[in-house]
């Protein structure tokens, strides 16, 4: 089973600034990597699939990059509604898919 | 509107059985896998298993194999997650989510979640 490791566990950033979240896979997952956002009391929401393709309705300030084992989610200018927990997920080698443990993005 | 609607919250006792549901609408139910994801209180997401309603092909995470059963009834566009004997450690939020069959894709639509509480 592939292990996904996200860093940092918590990221404190001011509104308007840039946030960079990382995700590392224990072996190559090609570009079969997704990012999800989860707010308290809500289901996860797909942001990015295929490592870099924004899902329908996702603002352009969200961007994904990487392939193989190293991936990055960048939020270019943080809005108040972006403070949430973010998860990466590999779906290249399944079953099972594997999720990272999450990065909590909090207001600085 | 494409959506997955899950059944309501459940409170059960240890040893009891349970079956929760996830109904798809607004799309071709047999064009997508339906997966189940567990989230224990205050914790992250765990992939449990997945079913293709077209032919009921089902895959499980080794962590959940034998602990739960995933099924689907394509005639009513509904997938199920069931337990034969609940434990307190099954207390969690359970989400269903759909994934494209071709090409391989992520979970693009999620249900609202079903909270399962197991307590004596």
Coordinates of N, CA and C in Angstrom, one line a residue:
Chain A
X1 N 0.8 -1.2 0.0 CA 0.0 0.0 0.0 C 0.9 1.3 0.0
X2 N 0.5 2.2 -0.8 CA 1.3 3.4 -1.0 C 1.0 4.3 0.2
X3 N 2.0 4.9 0.8 CA 1.9 5.8 1.9 C 2.0 7.3 1.4
X4 N 1.0 8.1 1.7 CA 1.1 9.5 1.4 C 1.4 10.3 2.6
X5 N 2.4 11.2 2.5 CA 2.8 12.0 3.6 C 2.7 13.5 3.2
X6 N 1.9 14.2 4.0 CA 1.7 15.6 3.8 C 2.5 16.5 4.7
X7 N 2.9 17.6 4.3 CA 3.6 18.6 5.1 C 3.3 20.0 4.7
X8 N 3.3 20.9 5.7 CA 3.4 20.6 7.1 C 2.0 20.1 7.6
X9 N 1.9 19.7 8.9 CA 0.7 19.3 9.5 C -0.3 20.5 9.6
X10 N 0.3 21.6 10.0 CA -0.4 22.9 10.1 C 0.4 24.0 9.5
X11 N -0.3 24.8 8.8 CA 0.3 26.0 8.1 C -0.5 27.2 8.4
X12 N 0.2 28.2 9.0 CA -0.4 29.5 9.4 C 0.0 30.5 8.3
X13 N -1.0 31.1 7.7 CA -0.7 32.1 6.6 C -1.8 33.2 6.8
X14 N -1.3 34.4 6.4 CA -2.2 35.6 6.5 C -3.1 35.6 5.2
X15 N -4.3 36.2 5.3 CA -5.1 36.4 4.1 C -4.4 37.2 3.1
X16 N -4.5 36.9 1.8 CA -3.8 37.6 0.7 C -2.5 37.0 0.4
X17 N -1.9 36.2 1.3 CA -0.6 35.6 1.0 C -0.8 34.3 0.3
X18 N 0.4 33.8 -0.1 CA 0.5 32.5 -0.8 C 0.7 31.4 0.1
X19 N 0.0 30.2 -0.1 CA 0.2 29.0 0.7 C 0.7 27.9 -0.2
X20 N 1.6 27.1 0.3 CA 2.2 26.0 -0.5 C 2.1 24.8 0.4
X21 N 1.4 23.8 0.0 CA 1.2 22.5 0.7 C 1.9 21.4 -0.1
X22 N 2.5 20.5 0.6 CA 3.2 19.4 0.0 C 2.7 18.0 0.3
X23 N 2.9 17.1 -0.7 CA 2.4 15.8 -0.5 C 3.5 14.9 -1.2
X24 N 3.9 13.8 -0.5 CA 4.9 12.9 -1.0 C 4.4 11.5 -1.0
X25 N 4.6 10.8 -2.1 CA 4.2 9.4 -2.1 C 5.3 8.5 -1.9
X26 N 5.1 7.3 -1.3 CA 6.2 6.4 -1.0 C 6.7 5.6 -2.2
X27 N 5.9 5.7 -3.3 CA 6.4 5.2 -4.6 C 5.6 6.0 -5.6
X28 N 6.1 5.9 -6.9 CA 5.5 6.7 -7.9 C 4.0 6.4 -8.1
X29 N 3.2 7.5 -8.2 CA 1.8 7.4 -8.5 C 1.5 8.1 -9.8
X30 N 2.5 8.3 -10.6 CA 2.4 9.0 -11.9 C 1.7 10.4 -11.7
X31 N 0.7 10.7 -12.4 CA 0.0 12.0 -12.1 C -1.4 11.7 -11.6
X32 N -1.6 10.5 -11.0 CA -2.9 10.1 -10.5 C -3.0 10.6 -9.0
X33 N -3.1 11.9 -8.8 CA -3.0 12.5 -7.5 C -4.1 13.6 -7.5
X34 N -4.9 13.5 -6.4 CA -6.0 14.5 -6.2 C -5.8 15.3 -4.9
X35 N -6.3 16.5 -4.9 CA -6.4 17.3 -3.7 C -7.8 17.6 -3.4
X36 N -8.1 17.5 -2.1 CA -9.5 17.8 -1.6 C -9.4 18.9 -0.5
X37 N -10.4 19.7 -0.4 CA -10.6 20.6 0.7 C -11.8 20.2 1.6
X38 N -11.6 20.2 2.9 CA -12.6 19.9 3.8 C -12.8 21.0 4.9
X39 N -14.0 21.5 4.9 CA -14.3 22.5 6.0 C -15.0 21.8 7.1
X40 N -15.0 22.4 8.3 CA -15.7 21.7 9.5 C -17.1 21.4 9.2
X41 N -17.6 20.2 9.5 CA -18.9 19.8 9.3 C -19.4 19.6 7.8
X42 N -18.4 19.6 6.9 CA -18.7 19.4 5.5 C -18.0 18.2 4.9
X43 N -18.6 17.7 3.9 CA -17.9 16.6 3.1 C -16.7 17.2 2.4
X44 N -15.7 16.4 2.1 CA -14.6 16.8 1.3 C -15.1 17.3 -0.1
X45 N -14.3 18.2 -0.7 CA -14.6 18.7 -2.0 C -13.4 18.6 -2.9
X46 N -13.6 18.0 -4.1 CA -12.5 17.9 -5.0 C -12.0 19.2 -5.6
X47 N -10.7 19.5 -5.4 CA -10.1 20.7 -6.0 C -9.3 20.4 -7.3
X48 N -8.5 19.4 -7.2 CA -7.5 19.1 -8.3 C -7.5 17.6 -8.5
X49 N -7.5 17.2 -9.8 CA -7.2 15.8 -10.1 C -6.2 15.7 -11.2
X50 N -5.6 14.6 -11.4 CA -4.6 14.4 -12.4 C -3.4 15.3 -12.1
X51 N -3.2 15.6 -10.8 CA -2.1 16.4 -10.2 C -2.2 17.9 -10.5
X52 N -2.9 18.3 -11.6 CA -2.8 19.7 -11.9 C -4.1 20.2 -12.6
X53 N -5.1 19.4 -12.7 CA -6.4 19.8 -13.4 C -7.4 20.3 -12.4
X54 N -7.8 21.5 -12.4 CA -8.8 22.0 -11.5 C -10.2 21.4 -11.8
X55 N -10.9 21.0 -10.7 CA -12.2 20.5 -10.9 C -13.2 21.7 -11.3
X56 N -14.3 21.3 -11.7 CA -15.3 22.3 -12.1 C -15.7 23.3 -11.0
X57 N -15.6 24.5 -11.4 CA -16.0 25.6 -10.4 C -14.9 26.0 -9.4
X58 N -13.7 25.4 -9.5 CA -12.6 25.7 -8.6 C -11.9 26.9 -9.1
X59 N -11.7 27.9 -8.2 CA -11.1 29.2 -8.6 C -9.6 29.0 -9.1
X60 N -9.2 29.9 -10.0 CA -7.9 29.8 -10.6 C -6.8 30.0 -9.6
X61 N -7.1 30.5 -8.4 CA -6.0 30.7 -7.4 C -5.5 29.4 -6.8
X62 N -6.2 28.3 -7.1 CA -5.8 27.0 -6.7 C -5.0 26.3 -7.9
X63 N -3.8 25.9 -7.6 CA -3.1 25.2 -8.7 C -2.3 24.0 -8.1
X64 N -2.2 23.0 -8.9 CA -1.5 21.8 -8.5 C -0.3 21.5 -9.4
X65 N 0.7 20.9 -8.9 CA 1.9 20.5 -9.7 C 2.5 19.3 -9.2
X66 N 3.4 18.7 -10.0 CA 4.2 17.6 -9.6 C 3.8 16.3 -10.3
X67 N 4.6 15.3 -10.2 CA 4.4 14.0 -10.8 C 5.3 13.0 -10.1
X68 N 5.0 11.7 -10.2 CA 5.8 10.7 -9.6 C 5.6 10.6 -8.1
X69 N 6.5 11.2 -7.3 CA 6.3 11.1 -5.9 C 6.2 12.4 -5.1
X70 N 6.4 13.5 -5.8 CA 6.4 14.8 -5.1 C 5.3 15.7 -5.8
X71 N 4.4 16.3 -4.9 CA 3.3 17.1 -5.4 C 3.1 18.3 -4.5
X72 N 2.6 19.4 -5.2 CA 2.4 20.6 -4.5 C 1.0 21.2 -4.8
X73 N 0.3 21.7 -3.8 CA -0.9 22.5 -4.0 C -0.5 23.9 -3.6
X74 N -0.8 24.8 -4.5 CA -0.5 26.2 -4.2 C -1.8 27.0 -4.3
X75 N -2.0 27.9 -3.2 CA -3.1 28.8 -3.2 C -2.5 30.2 -3.3
X76 N -2.8 30.9 -4.4 CA -1.9 32.0 -4.7 C -2.2 33.2 -3.8
X77 N -3.4 33.5 -3.5 CA -3.8 34.6 -2.6 C -5.0 34.2 -1.7
X78 N -4.6 33.9 -0.5 CA -5.6 33.2 0.4 C -6.8 34.1 0.7
X79 N -8.0 33.6 0.5 CA -9.2 34.2 0.9 C -9.7 33.6 2.2
X80 N -10.6 34.2 2.9 CA -11.1 33.8 4.2 C -11.7 32.4 4.1
X81 N -12.3 32.1 2.9 CA -13.0 30.8 2.8 C -12.1 29.7 2.5
X82 N -10.8 29.9 2.3 CA -9.8 28.9 2.0 C -9.2 28.2 3.2
X83 N -9.5 28.8 4.4 CA -8.9 28.2 5.6 C -9.7 26.9 5.9
X84 N -9.0 25.8 5.9 CA -9.7 24.5 5.9 C -8.6 23.4 6.0
X85 N -9.0 22.2 6.0 CA -8.0 21.1 6.0 C -8.0 20.5 4.5
X86 N -6.7 20.3 4.1 CA -6.5 19.8 2.7 C -5.9 18.4 2.7
X87 N -6.4 17.5 1.9 CA -5.9 16.2 1.8 C -5.5 15.9 0.4
X88 N -4.4 15.2 0.3 CA -4.0 14.6 -1.0 C -4.4 13.1 -1.1
X89 N -4.6 12.6 -2.2 CA -5.0 11.2 -2.4 C -4.4 10.7 -3.7
X90 N -3.8 9.5 -3.6 CA -3.3 8.8 -4.8 C -4.4 7.8 -5.2
X91 N -4.6 7.7 -6.5 CA -5.5 6.7 -7.1 C -4.9 5.9 -8.2
X92 N -3.5 5.8 -8.2 CA -2.8 5.1 -9.2 C -2.7 3.6 -8.9
X93 N -2.4 3.3 -7.7 CA -2.2 1.9 -7.3 C -3.4 1.6 -6.3
X94 N -4.4 0.9 -6.8 CA -5.5 0.6 -6.0 C -6.1 -0.7 -6.3
X95 N -6.8 -1.4 -5.4 CA -7.1 -0.9 -4.1 C -5.9 -1.1 -3.1
X96 N -5.8 -0.4 -2.1 CA -6.7 0.8 -1.8 C -6.1 2.1 -2.4
X97 N -6.9 3.1 -2.6 CA -6.4 4.4 -2.7 C -5.8 4.7 -1.3
X98 N -4.9 5.8 -1.3 CA -4.5 6.2 0.0 C -4.6 7.8 0.1
X99 N -5.0 8.2 1.2 CA -5.0 9.6 1.5 C -3.8 10.0 2.4
X100 N -3.4 11.3 2.2 CA -2.5 11.8 3.2 C -3.2 12.1 4.5
X101 N -2.4 12.5 5.5 CA -3.0 12.7 6.9 C -3.7 14.1 7.0
X102 N -3.5 14.9 6.0 CA -4.1 16.3 6.0 C -3.1 17.4 6.4
X103 N -3.4 18.5 5.8 CA -2.7 19.8 6.3 C -3.8 20.8 6.7
X104 N -3.7 21.3 7.9 CA -4.7 22.3 8.4 C -4.1 23.6 8.0
X105 N -4.9 24.4 7.2 CA -4.5 25.7 6.8 C -5.2 26.7 7.7
X106 N -4.5 27.4 8.6 CA -5.1 28.3 9.5 C -4.7 29.7 9.3
X107 N -5.5 30.6 9.8 CA -5.3 32.1 9.7 C -4.2 32.5 10.6
X108 N -3.2 33.2 10.1 CA -2.1 33.7 10.9 C -2.5 35.0 11.6
Chain B
X1 N -29.3 18.2 -11.3 CA -28.1 18.4 -10.5 C -27.5 17.0 -10.1
X2 N -26.2 16.8 -10.3 CA -25.6 15.6 -9.9 C -25.4 15.6 -8.4
X3 N -25.9 14.5 -7.8 CA -25.7 14.5 -6.3 C -25.8 13.0 -5.8
X4 N -25.2 12.8 -4.7 CA -25.2 11.6 -3.9 C -25.9 12.0 -2.6
X5 N -27.0 11.3 -2.2 CA -27.7 11.6 -1.0 C -27.6 10.4 -0.1
X6 N -27.1 10.6 1.1 CA -26.9 9.4 2.0 C -28.0 9.4 3.0
X7 N -28.2 8.2 3.6 CA -29.2 8.0 4.6 C -28.8 8.7 5.9
X8 N -29.7 8.9 6.8 CA -29.5 9.7 8.0 C -28.7 9.0 9.1
X9 N -28.4 9.9 10.1 CA -27.5 9.4 11.2 C -28.1 8.2 11.9
X10 N -27.2 7.4 12.4 CA -27.6 6.2 13.1 C -27.0 6.1 14.5
X11 N -27.7 5.6 15.5 CA -27.2 5.3 16.8 C -27.5 3.9 17.1
X12 N -26.4 3.1 17.3 CA -26.6 1.7 17.5 C -25.8 1.2 18.7
X13 N -26.1 0.0 19.1 CA -25.4 -0.7 20.2 C -24.4 -1.7 19.6
X14 N -23.3 -1.9 20.4 CA -22.3 -2.9 19.9 C -23.0 -4.2 19.7
X15 N -22.6 -4.9 18.6 CA -23.2 -6.2 18.2 C -24.3 -6.1 17.3
X16 N -24.9 -4.9 17.1 CA -26.0 -4.7 16.2 C -25.6 -4.7 14.8
X17 N -26.5 -4.9 13.8 CA -26.2 -4.8 12.4 C -26.7 -3.4 11.9
X18 N -26.1 -3.1 10.7 CA -26.5 -1.8 10.2 C -26.2 -1.8 8.7
X19 N -27.1 -1.1 7.9 CA -26.9 -0.9 6.5 C -27.2 0.6 6.2
X20 N -26.2 1.3 5.7 CA -26.5 2.7 5.3 C -26.4 2.8 3.8
X21 N -27.1 3.8 3.2 CA -27.2 3.9 1.8 C -26.7 5.2 1.2
X22 N -26.6 5.2 -0.1 CA -26.1 6.3 -0.9 C -26.8 6.3 -2.2
X23 N -27.7 7.3 -2.5 CA -28.4 7.3 -3.7 C -27.9 8.3 -4.7
X24 N -27.6 7.9 -5.9 CA -27.2 8.8 -6.9 C -28.3 9.3 -7.7
X25 N -28.2 10.6 -8.2 CA -29.1 11.1 -9.1 C -28.5 12.2 -10.0
X26 N -29.1 12.4 -11.2 CA -28.6 13.4 -12.1 C -27.5 12.9 -13.0
X27 N -27.2 11.6 -13.0 CA -26.1 11.1 -13.8 C -26.4 9.6 -14.0
X28 N -25.6 9.0 -14.9 CA -25.8 7.6 -15.2 C -25.0 6.8 -14.1
X29 N -25.8 6.2 -13.2 CA -25.2 5.5 -12.0 C -24.2 4.4 -12.4
X30 N -24.4 3.8 -13.5 CA -23.5 2.7 -13.9 C -22.3 3.2 -14.7
X31 N -22.2 4.5 -14.8 CA -21.0 5.1 -15.5 C -19.9 5.4 -14.5
X32 N -20.1 5.2 -13.2 CA -19.1 5.5 -12.2 C -19.0 4.5 -11.1
X33 N -17.8 4.4 -10.5 CA -17.6 3.6 -9.3 C -18.2 4.5 -8.2
X34 N -18.7 3.8 -7.1 CA -19.0 4.4 -5.8 C -18.1 3.9 -4.8
X35 N -17.4 4.8 -4.1 CA -16.5 4.4 -3.0 C -17.0 4.9 -1.7
X36 N -16.5 4.2 -0.6 CA -16.9 4.6 0.7 C -15.6 5.0 1.5
X37 N -15.7 6.1 2.3 CA -14.6 6.7 3.0 C -15.0 6.9 4.4
X38 N -14.2 6.5 5.4 CA -14.4 6.6 6.8 C -13.6 7.8 7.3
X39 N -14.3 8.6 8.2 CA -13.6 9.6 8.9 C -14.0 9.5 10.4
X40 N -13.1 9.0 11.2 CA -13.3 8.9 12.6 C -13.2 10.3 13.2
X41 N -13.9 10.5 14.4 CA -13.9 11.9 15.0 C -12.6 12.5 15.1
X42 N -12.4 13.7 14.5 CA -11.2 14.5 14.6 C -10.1 13.9 13.8
X43 N -10.3 13.0 12.9 CA -9.2 12.3 12.2 C -9.3 12.5 10.7
X44 N -8.5 11.9 9.9 CA -8.4 12.0 8.5 C -9.3 11.0 7.8
X45 N -9.1 11.0 6.5 CA -9.9 10.2 5.6 C -9.3 8.8 5.3
X46 N -10.1 7.8 5.4 CA -9.7 6.4 5.1 C -10.5 5.8 4.0
X47 N -9.8 5.3 3.1 CA -10.5 4.6 1.9 C -10.9 3.2 2.3
X48 N -12.2 2.9 2.2 CA -12.7 1.6 2.7 C -12.8 0.6 1.6
X49 N -13.4 1.0 0.5 CA -13.7 0.1 -0.6 C -14.5 0.8 -1.7
X50 N -14.8 0.1 -2.7 CA -15.4 0.7 -3.9 C -16.2 -0.4 -4.7
X51 N -17.3 0.1 -5.3 CA -18.1 -0.9 -6.1 C -18.4 -0.2 -7.5
X52 N -18.4 -1.1 -8.5 CA -18.9 -0.6 -9.8 C -20.4 -1.2 -9.9
X53 N -21.4 -0.3 -9.9 CA -22.8 -0.8 -9.9 C -23.2 -1.5 -11.1
X54 N -22.4 -1.3 -12.2 CA -22.8 -2.0 -13.5 C -22.8 -3.5 -13.4
X55 N -21.7 -4.0 -12.7 CA -21.6 -5.5 -12.6 C -21.3 -5.9 -11.1
X56 N -21.4 -5.0 -10.2 CA -21.1 -5.2 -8.8 C -19.7 -5.6 -8.5
X57 N -18.8 -5.3 -9.4 CA -17.4 -5.6 -9.1 C -17.0 -4.7 -7.8
X58 N -16.5 -5.4 -6.8 CA -16.2 -4.7 -5.5 C -14.8 -4.9 -5.1
X59 N -14.1 -3.9 -4.6 CA -12.8 -4.0 -4.1 C -12.7 -3.4 -2.7
X60 N -11.9 -4.0 -1.9 CA -11.8 -3.5 -0.5 C -10.4 -3.2 -0.1
X61 N -10.3 -2.2 0.8 CA -9.0 -2.0 1.4 C -8.7 -3.2 2.3
X62 N -7.5 -3.7 2.4 CA -7.2 -4.8 3.3 C -7.6 -4.4 4.8
X63 N -7.6 -3.2 5.1 CA -7.9 -2.8 6.5 C -9.4 -3.0 6.8
X64 N -10.2 -3.0 5.7 CA -11.7 -3.2 5.9 C -12.2 -4.5 5.4
X65 N -11.4 -5.2 4.7 CA -11.9 -6.5 4.1 C -12.4 -7.4 5.3
X66 N -13.6 -7.9 5.1 CA -14.1 -8.8 6.2 C -14.8 -8.1 7.3
X67 N -14.6 -6.7 7.4 CA -15.3 -6.0 8.4 C -16.6 -5.3 8.0
X68 N -16.7 -5.0 6.7 CA -17.9 -4.4 6.1 C -18.2 -5.1 4.8
X69 N -19.4 -4.9 4.3 CA -19.8 -5.3 3.0 C -20.4 -4.2 2.2
X70 N -19.9 -4.1 1.0 CA -20.3 -3.0 0.1 C -21.2 -3.7 -1.0
X71 N -22.3 -3.1 -1.3 CA -23.2 -3.6 -2.3 C -23.9 -2.5 -3.1
X72 N -24.6 -2.8 -4.1 CA -25.3 -1.8 -4.9 C -26.5 -2.4 -5.6
X73 N -27.5 -1.6 -5.8 CA -28.7 -2.0 -6.6 C -28.9 -0.9 -7.7
X74 N -28.4 -1.3 -8.9 CA -28.4 -0.3 -9.9 C -29.8 0.1 -10.4
X75 N -30.8 -0.8 -10.1 CA -32.2 -0.5 -10.5 C -32.7 0.7 -9.8
X76 N -32.2 1.0 -8.6 CA -32.6 2.2 -7.8 C -31.4 3.1 -7.6
X77 N -30.3 3.0 -8.3 CA -29.2 3.9 -8.2 C -28.7 4.1 -6.8
X78 N -28.6 3.0 -6.1 CA -28.2 3.1 -4.7 C -27.1 2.1 -4.3
X79 N -26.1 2.6 -3.6 CA -25.0 1.8 -3.0 C -25.2 1.7 -1.5
X80 N -24.7 0.6 -1.0 CA -24.8 0.4 0.5 C -23.5 0.0 1.1
X81 N -23.4 0.3 2.4 CA -22.3 -0.1 3.3 C -23.0 -0.8 4.5
X82 N -22.6 -2.0 4.8 CA -23.2 -2.7 5.9 C -22.2 -3.4 6.8
X83 N -22.7 -3.5 8.1 CA -21.9 -4.2 9.1 C -22.9 -5.3 9.7
X84 N -22.3 -6.4 10.0 CA -23.1 -7.5 10.6 C -23.0 -7.4 12.2
X85 N -21.9 -6.8 12.7 CA -21.8 -6.7 14.1 C -21.0 -5.5 14.5
X86 N -21.6 -4.4 14.8 CA -20.9 -3.2 15.1 C -20.1 -3.2 16.3
X87 N -19.0 -2.4 16.3 CA -18.1 -2.2 17.4 C -18.1 -0.7 17.8
X88 N -17.7 -0.4 19.0 CA -17.6 1.0 19.3 C -16.6 1.8 18.4
X89 N -15.6 1.1 18.0 CA -14.6 1.7 17.1 C -15.1 1.9 15.7
X90 N -16.4 1.5 15.4 CA -17.0 1.9 14.1 C -17.6 3.3 14.1
X91 N -17.6 3.9 15.3 CA -18.2 5.2 15.4 C -17.4 6.2 14.5
X92 N -18.0 6.8 13.6 CA -17.4 7.6 12.6 C -18.4 8.2 11.6
X93 N -17.9 9.2 10.8 CA -18.7 9.7 9.7 C -18.3 8.9 8.5
X94 N -19.3 8.4 7.7 CA -19.0 7.6 6.5 C -19.5 8.4 5.3
X95 N -18.6 8.6 4.3 CA -19.0 9.3 3.1 C -19.0 8.3 1.9
X96 N -19.9 8.5 1.0 CA -19.8 7.8 -0.3 C -19.4 8.9 -1.3
X97 N -18.7 8.5 -2.4 CA -18.2 9.4 -3.4 C -18.2 8.6 -4.7
X98 N -18.3 9.3 -5.8 CA -18.3 8.7 -7.1 C -16.9 8.9 -7.8
X99 N -16.5 7.9 -8.6 CA -15.3 8.1 -9.3 C -15.5 7.6 -10.8
X100 N -15.0 8.4 -11.8 CA -15.2 7.9 -13.1 C -14.6 6.6 -13.4
X101 N -15.3 5.8 -14.3 CA -14.7 4.5 -14.7 C -13.6 4.7 -15.7
X102 N -13.9 5.5 -16.7 CA -12.9 5.7 -17.7 C -13.0 7.2 -18.1
X103 N -11.9 8.0 -18.1 CA -10.6 7.5 -17.6 C -10.6 7.5 -16.0
X104 N -9.5 6.8 -15.5 CA -9.4 6.7 -14.1 C -9.4 8.1 -13.5
X105 N -10.1 8.3 -12.4 CA -10.2 9.6 -11.9 C -10.4 9.6 -10.4
X106 N -10.5 10.8 -9.9 CA -10.6 11.0 -8.4 C -12.1 11.0 -8.1
X107 N -12.4 11.1 -6.8 CA -13.8 11.2 -6.3 C -14.3 12.6 -6.5
X108 N -15.1 12.8 -7.5 CA -15.5 14.1 -7.9 C -16.8 14.6 -7.3
X109 N -17.7 13.8 -6.8 CA -18.9 14.1 -6.2 C -19.0 13.3 -4.9
X110 N -19.3 14.0 -3.8 CA -19.4 13.3 -2.5 C -20.8 13.4 -1.9
X111 N -21.2 12.4 -1.2 CA -22.4 12.5 -0.4 C -22.2 13.4 0.8
X112 N -23.3 13.7 1.5 CA -23.2 14.6 2.7 C -22.6 13.9 3.9
X113 N -22.5 12.6 3.9 CA -22.0 11.9 5.0 C -23.1 11.3 5.9
X114 N -22.9 10.1 6.5 CA -23.7 9.5 7.5 C -23.0 9.3 8.7
X115 N -23.4 9.9 9.8 CA -22.8 9.7 11.1 C -23.3 8.4 11.8
X116 N -22.4 7.5 12.1 CA -22.7 6.3 12.8 C -22.1 6.4 14.2
X117 N -23.0 6.2 15.2 CA -22.5 6.2 16.6 C -22.8 4.9 17.2
X118 N -21.8 4.2 17.7 CA -22.0 2.9 18.3 C -21.6 3.0 19.8
X119 N -22.6 2.8 20.6 CA -22.4 3.0 22.1 C -23.4 2.2 22.9
X120 N -22.9 1.6 24.0 CA -23.8 0.8 24.8 C -24.6 1.7 25.8

